[in-house]
Amino acid sequence: MAISIQDVRQLFPILNQEVNGRPLVYLDSSATSQKPVSVIQTLRDYYEGYNSNVHRGVHTLGTKATDQYEGAREKVRAFINASSTEEVIFTRGTTTSINTVALSYAREHVKEGDEIVITYMEHHSNLIPWQQIAKKTGAALKYIPLEEDGTLSLEKVRETITPDTKVVSVTHVSNVLGTINPIKDITKIAHENGAIMVVDGAQAAPHIRVDVQDLDCDFYAFSSHKMCGPTGIGVLYGKKHLLEEMEPVEFGGEMIDFVGLHESNWKELPWKFEAGTPIIAGAIGLGAAIDFLEEVGLDNIAEHEHSLTEYAMHKMSQIEGITIYGPRDPLKRSGLVTFNIKDVHPHDVATVLDAEGIAVRAGHHCAQVLMKWLNVSATARASFYLYNTKDDIDKLVKGLVTAKEYFSDVF
């Protein structure tokens, strides 16, 4: 990394603590990342210095809050290379963003006999909304098959997407397998068949450079809390011409232009999709998180995570009885390793690790369809970010050996 990992770690106050009498090793950033001092201070500055509503008041605090809020929108635009801030909608997170596309665009454009195409690796946030649209419209919900290593074959993508397909919705990076999907290629195939392309970017935007114009996707969704920002705020990017034809899914204050007794009309983009008092502090905090990530450098973060993932897979593979899921090639995956240890339940693994101060995730990871495809009920997952080190991984491996030995002695 351009700046030393130890310098980076010092910017995250939460890492400087002990858990169960051991120094914290935080390996759960795919669930939510930790926050640097600059983001925490930005939130404090807002609440202590210019807490006010936006777009409504002409007083000094309201003007400053509005400037900071809309300034954050411009930071998001530049971060993902959208062509205009009109294409950047603030939402509560990835889930809300995808639901907005499903409820506003898909419900109007998908009908009986049409197809919606997703994959087996989707997070529930990018699966259940499409199940619901399929039920309400009579459309068919189709799944692109996975290869043995949890990757997608473009040949099978072409076989699954047809001229009847109206929506293709695929995760950019799997939250379980770590697979980095060829979104640009899938988008091209979707467009050749007349379908729109929706991308769940929750696990991608924090870790790799995203250029929505280069990807040519129609919608891209991601969350702040996985990329060093506050919880409760996310982004929906949409191509302007699509957003202009879509109806809001929430109605009320802030999103209106004129209100009459029986008819109302809406503000222009992006505000027609942001009903009510927006998530002001969250958006400003997200802007600060983007500043931080840009300062460190997305390419540096990706390189650092690649190094950690390669090291972790090598070390973990030496533990007898361990199964690692997803691509074996570290270049094809993001910074996480999902695994199971033979005859040890992942919740037990996580409990033993927690006793050592090591935080990992255990369960189905909001991906029960993928768990069924893997033929397991649950897995454990260690996920890495810019503040993790190889020493963290060494402690993880030691903890896994301890868990394996403990339960082999018990049983």
XYZ file of C-alpha atoms in Angstrom:
411
model
C 0.000 0.000 0.000
C 1.086 3.588 -0.612
C 0.958 4.243 3.122
C 2.034 1.655 5.658
C -0.510 -0.793 6.985
C 0.390 0.174 10.544
C -0.347 3.830 9.760
C -3.687 2.777 8.289
C -4.556 0.704 11.359
C -3.923 3.686 13.631
C -6.730 5.514 11.843
C -9.314 2.963 13.085
C -9.861 3.469 16.844
C -11.935 0.308 17.317
C -8.985 -1.914 16.391
C -7.051 -0.709 19.431
C -8.846 -2.885 21.970
C -8.906 -6.335 23.487
C -11.747 -8.832 23.125
C -11.864 -11.668 25.658
C -8.440 -10.597 26.866
C -6.852 -10.804 23.390
C -6.064 -8.081 20.848
C -8.984 -7.759 18.452
C -8.535 -9.410 15.059
C -11.449 -8.163 12.968
C -12.137 -10.440 9.999
C -15.782 -9.596 9.305
C -15.560 -6.603 6.990
C -17.824 -8.196 4.389
C -20.626 -7.859 6.935
C -19.633 -4.329 7.913
C -16.327 -2.510 7.814
C -14.796 -0.453 10.583
C -14.741 3.356 10.400
C -11.694 5.626 10.316
C -11.306 8.690 12.520
C -12.033 11.017 9.596
C -15.502 9.537 9.067
C -16.315 9.525 12.783
C -15.186 13.152 13.083
C -17.222 14.161 10.033
C -20.386 12.803 11.659
C -19.555 14.577 14.889
C -18.881 17.840 13.045
C -22.300 17.670 11.398
C -24.208 17.035 14.598
C -22.205 19.515 16.662
C -21.701 22.232 14.084
C -24.404 22.470 11.397
C -27.151 19.943 12.151
C -30.052 21.083 9.981
C -32.425 19.842 7.327
C -31.480 20.187 3.677
C -32.986 21.884 0.618
C -35.603 23.753 2.670
C -34.059 26.506 4.743
C -32.212 29.638 3.649
C -30.473 30.034 6.999
C -26.744 29.420 7.395
C -26.910 25.947 8.952
C -29.394 24.709 6.366
C -27.298 26.045 3.522
C -24.133 24.380 4.839
C -25.925 21.063 5.413
C -27.334 21.178 1.877
C -23.936 21.978 0.395
C -22.314 19.082 2.261
C -25.127 16.665 1.388
C -25.079 17.488 -2.318
C -21.288 17.599 -2.199
C -21.362 13.984 -1.042
C -23.512 13.117 -4.043
C -20.847 14.558 -6.338
C -18.199 12.490 -4.530
C -20.251 9.344 -5.191
C -20.685 10.331 -8.840
C -16.934 10.676 -9.284
C -16.225 7.516 -7.270
C -18.239 5.315 -9.652
C -17.797 7.562 -12.719
C -21.503 8.222 -13.268
C -22.124 10.796 -15.978
C -24.228 13.067 -13.749
C -25.300 13.529 -10.131
C -28.856 13.081 -11.435
C -27.977 9.386 -11.707
C -27.018 9.073 -8.017
C -29.887 8.281 -5.635
C -29.292 8.069 -1.885
C -31.118 5.121 -0.289
C -30.967 3.172 2.967
C -28.575 0.651 1.434
C -28.118 -1.998 -1.244
C -31.335 -3.790 -0.269
C -33.445 -0.658 -0.696
C -31.681 0.192 -3.944
C -32.435 -3.181 -5.536
C -36.006 -3.136 -4.236
C -36.456 0.292 -5.822
C -35.490 -1.110 -9.224
C -37.737 -4.122 -8.731
C -40.768 -2.176 -7.518
C -40.445 0.808 -9.830
C -38.862 -0.410 -13.065
C -39.500 -4.166 -13.148
C -43.087 -4.108 -11.931
C -43.959 -1.841 -14.860
C -41.858 -3.517 -17.550
C -42.007 -7.242 -16.718
C -45.084 -9.260 -17.655
C -46.260 -12.849 -17.885
C -44.038 -14.888 -20.191
C -40.997 -12.672 -19.595
C -37.847 -13.819 -17.825
C -35.771 -12.505 -14.942
C -32.251 -13.953 -14.776
C -30.059 -14.140 -11.670
C -27.439 -16.578 -10.310
C -27.220 -19.115 -7.487
C -24.651 -16.947 -5.709
C -26.969 -13.997 -5.053
C -27.424 -12.460 -1.623
C -31.062 -12.564 -0.507
C -31.249 -8.823 -1.233
C -30.726 -9.616 -4.919
C -32.916 -12.707 -4.968
C -36.100 -12.200 -2.959
C -37.145 -8.965 -4.748
C -36.990 -10.838 -8.062
C -38.910 -13.787 -6.630
C -41.651 -11.365 -5.655
C -41.737 -9.653 -9.043
C -41.906 -13.035 -10.760
C -44.845 -14.056 -8.558
C -46.740 -10.819 -9.144
C -46.178 -10.677 -12.895
C -46.111 -14.337 -13.892
C -42.571 -14.002 -15.229
C -40.118 -16.893 -15.040
C -37.192 -16.609 -12.643
C -34.135 -18.299 -14.174
C -30.700 -19.035 -12.693
C -27.371 -18.992 -14.516
C -25.606 -22.256 -13.578
C -22.317 -22.048 -11.700
C -19.106 -23.794 -12.578
C -17.595 -26.225 -10.062
C -15.323 -23.516 -8.642
C -18.178 -21.048 -8.175
C -17.479 -18.929 -11.247
C -19.732 -18.052 -14.177
C -19.184 -19.324 -17.703
C -20.077 -16.758 -20.371
C -21.241 -19.629 -22.549
C -23.843 -20.562 -19.920
C -24.729 -16.885 -19.480
C -25.525 -16.779 -23.217
C -27.554 -19.989 -22.950
C -29.627 -18.647 -20.044
C -30.360 -15.106 -21.251
C -32.837 -15.050 -24.153
C -34.851 -12.441 -26.076
C -37.619 -13.056 -23.494
C -35.316 -11.876 -20.686
C -36.227 -8.420 -19.416
C -34.005 -8.159 -16.322
C -30.583 -9.621 -15.526
C -29.408 -9.021 -11.963
C -26.010 -10.312 -10.821
C -23.674 -9.642 -7.934
C -20.370 -8.029 -8.888
C -18.572 -9.940 -6.116
C -20.040 -12.884 -4.221
C -20.255 -12.374 -0.465
C -19.654 -16.133 0.051
C -17.440 -17.363 -2.770
C -15.515 -14.131 -3.278
C -16.007 -14.639 -7.024
C -15.468 -11.504 -9.115
C -17.994 -11.753 -11.939
C -17.406 -10.467 -15.503
C -20.086 -7.792 -15.251
C -19.097 -5.933 -18.420
C -19.401 -9.096 -20.506
C -22.694 -10.126 -18.888
C -24.075 -6.626 -19.454
C -23.218 -6.849 -23.141
C -25.066 -10.173 -23.449
C -28.072 -8.764 -21.555
C -28.252 -5.722 -23.825
C -27.929 -7.848 -26.964
C -31.114 -9.589 -25.834
C -32.953 -6.377 -24.955
C -32.681 -6.806 -21.158
C -31.526 -4.319 -18.548
C -28.572 -5.111 -16.287
C -28.766 -4.634 -12.513
C -25.630 -5.091 -10.415
C -25.367 -5.763 -6.675
C -22.129 -3.946 -5.917
C -22.175 -4.222 -2.125
C -19.043 -6.393 -2.010
C -17.295 -4.704 -4.939
C -17.464 -0.935 -4.417
C -15.412 -1.036 -1.178
C -12.626 -3.110 -2.702
C -12.157 -2.546 -6.440
C -12.446 0.384 -8.819
C -15.989 0.628 -10.216
C -16.706 2.510 -13.442
C -20.407 2.277 -14.234
C -19.978 3.863 -17.651
C -17.353 1.318 -18.628
C -19.456 -1.556 -17.250
C -22.449 -0.073 -19.116
C -24.804 -1.514 -16.473
C -28.228 0.089 -16.164
C -28.364 0.059 -12.361
C -25.659 -0.390 -9.714
C -26.357 -0.676 -5.969
C -24.028 -0.494 -2.980
C -23.892 0.369 0.734
C -21.855 2.826 2.759
C -21.287 0.663 5.836
C -19.147 -1.878 3.963
C -16.789 0.837 2.670
C -15.740 2.632 5.875
C -18.879 4.788 5.957
C -21.890 4.997 8.293
C -24.703 2.469 8.431
C -28.142 3.272 7.061
C -27.079 4.916 3.811
C -26.514 3.479 0.358
C -26.582 4.357 -3.308
C -28.613 3.450 -6.340
C -26.973 4.437 -9.608
C -29.272 4.366 -12.606
C -28.973 5.541 -16.167
C -30.754 8.859 -16.447
C -33.222 7.911 -19.169
C -34.390 4.913 -17.131
C -34.732 6.849 -13.883
C -36.687 9.575 -15.665
C -39.353 7.131 -16.812
C -39.625 5.379 -13.443
C -42.167 6.303 -10.776
C -41.086 6.828 -7.141
C -41.804 4.029 -4.696
C -42.139 6.391 -1.711
C -44.204 9.542 -1.608
C -44.351 12.540 0.712
C -42.293 15.591 1.477
C -39.135 16.639 -0.323
C -39.787 14.648 -3.514
C -42.663 16.799 -4.784
C -42.767 19.761 -7.118
C -46.461 20.729 -6.978
C -49.232 19.309 -4.798
C -52.924 19.879 -5.533
C -56.082 18.513 -3.997
C -56.178 15.463 -6.241
C -52.973 15.466 -8.279
C -49.282 16.009 -7.591
C -46.102 15.920 -9.627
C -42.538 15.181 -8.718
C -39.238 16.965 -8.523
C -36.606 16.259 -11.124
C -33.856 13.693 -10.610
C -32.443 12.661 -8.235
C -34.765 14.094 -5.619
C -37.989 12.443 -6.795
C -36.641 9.187 -5.318
C -35.662 10.712 -1.952
C -38.943 11.226 -0.109
C -38.899 12.752 3.363
C -35.956 14.029 5.323
C -32.999 12.272 3.734
C -30.187 10.463 5.539
C -28.156 13.659 5.806
C -25.421 12.695 8.246
C -25.069 9.314 6.555
C -24.572 10.827 3.117
C -22.023 13.321 4.417
C -20.248 10.483 6.261
C -20.240 8.417 3.065
C -18.596 11.355 1.317
C -15.884 11.353 3.977
C -15.420 7.593 3.538
C -14.942 8.070 -0.199
C -12.344 10.765 0.494
C -10.525 8.300 2.731
C -10.640 5.419 0.252
C -9.458 7.661 -2.570
C -6.564 8.861 -0.422
C -5.470 5.292 0.290
C -6.206 4.306 -3.307
C -8.598 1.610 -4.554
C -5.817 -0.042 -6.551
C -3.671 -0.196 -3.420
C -6.552 -1.693 -1.450
C -7.196 -4.332 -4.126
C -3.507 -5.256 -4.269
C -3.275 -5.507 -0.479
C -6.385 -7.695 -0.261
C -5.156 -9.930 -3.067
C -1.935 -10.504 -1.142
C -3.854 -11.317 2.054
C -6.239 -13.671 0.264
C -3.443 -15.567 -1.435
C -1.594 -15.885 1.884
C -4.731 -16.974 3.750
C -5.674 -19.617 1.189
C -2.155 -21.027 1.258
C -2.003 -21.167 5.069
C -5.541 -22.439 5.570
C -5.154 -25.146 2.919
C -2.486 -26.745 5.107
C -5.057 -27.523 7.810
C -6.238 -31.104 7.397
C -9.982 -31.460 6.900
C -10.628 -27.875 5.791
C -12.777 -27.102 2.742
C -12.424 -23.698 1.084
C -15.235 -22.576 -1.212
C -14.965 -20.507 -4.361
C -12.276 -20.022 -7.004
C -8.851 -21.425 -6.179
C -7.175 -18.686 -8.213
C -6.822 -15.638 -5.911
C -6.962 -13.374 -8.973
C -10.554 -14.477 -9.566
C -11.763 -13.610 -6.093
C -12.086 -10.742 -3.658
C -10.695 -10.477 -0.127
C -12.565 -13.193 1.706
C -12.262 -16.905 2.384
C -15.326 -19.001 3.185
C -14.667 -22.441 4.632
C -15.710 -25.374 6.772
C -13.720 -27.740 8.966
C -14.762 -31.371 8.786
C -16.980 -32.473 11.687
C -16.938 -28.996 13.280
C -19.995 -26.754 12.935
C -19.092 -23.256 11.687
C -20.831 -21.677 14.680
C -18.523 -23.676 16.957
C -15.531 -22.546 14.902
C -16.631 -18.910 15.274
C -17.154 -19.329 19.012
C -13.648 -20.725 19.551
C -12.162 -17.945 17.436
C -14.111 -15.307 19.364
C -12.555 -16.593 22.578
C -9.213 -15.782 20.944
C -10.378 -12.252 20.051
C -10.917 -13.147 16.378
C -14.168 -12.013 14.732
C -15.429 -14.055 11.763
C -18.897 -14.643 10.345
C -20.731 -17.995 10.571
C -24.074 -19.011 9.091
C -25.712 -18.961 5.683
C -24.580 -15.373 4.957
C -28.015 -14.440 3.551
C -27.347 -16.873 0.708
C -29.402 -19.984 1.425
C -29.772 -20.872 -2.256
C -25.997 -20.916 -2.581
C -25.646 -22.984 0.599
C -27.925 -25.579 -0.983
C -25.803 -25.523 -4.148
C -22.702 -26.077 -1.989
C -24.554 -28.879 -0.184
C -23.964 -27.370 3.258
C -26.219 -25.739 5.827
C -23.720 -23.085 6.873
C -20.123 -21.959 6.518
C -17.598 -19.776 8.298
C -16.164 -16.707 6.547
C -13.076 -14.610 7.151
C -13.128 -11.352 5.216
C -10.282 -8.874 4.882
C -9.942 -5.151 4.338
C -7.293 -2.491 4.108
C -6.556 -2.604 7.867
C -5.839 -6.349 8.061
C -2.373 -7.895 8.138
C -0.737 -11.265 7.553
C -0.312 -11.451 11.317
C -4.129 -11.411 11.572
C -4.227 -14.410 9.250
C -1.567 -16.237 11.254
C -3.730 -15.781 14.346
C -6.762 -17.011 12.402
C -4.946 -20.151 11.274
C -3.728 -20.828 14.806
C -7.288 -20.401 16.073
C -8.631 -22.794 13.454
C -6.123 -25.430 14.492
C -7.189 -24.920 18.116
C -10.864 -25.350 17.166
C -10.144 -28.486 15.167
C -8.112 -30.046 17.961
C -10.619 -29.085 20.648
C -13.578 -30.684 18.913
C -11.619 -33.771 17.849
C -10.785 -34.298 21.535
C -14.416 -33.739 22.583
C -15.839 -36.152 20.051
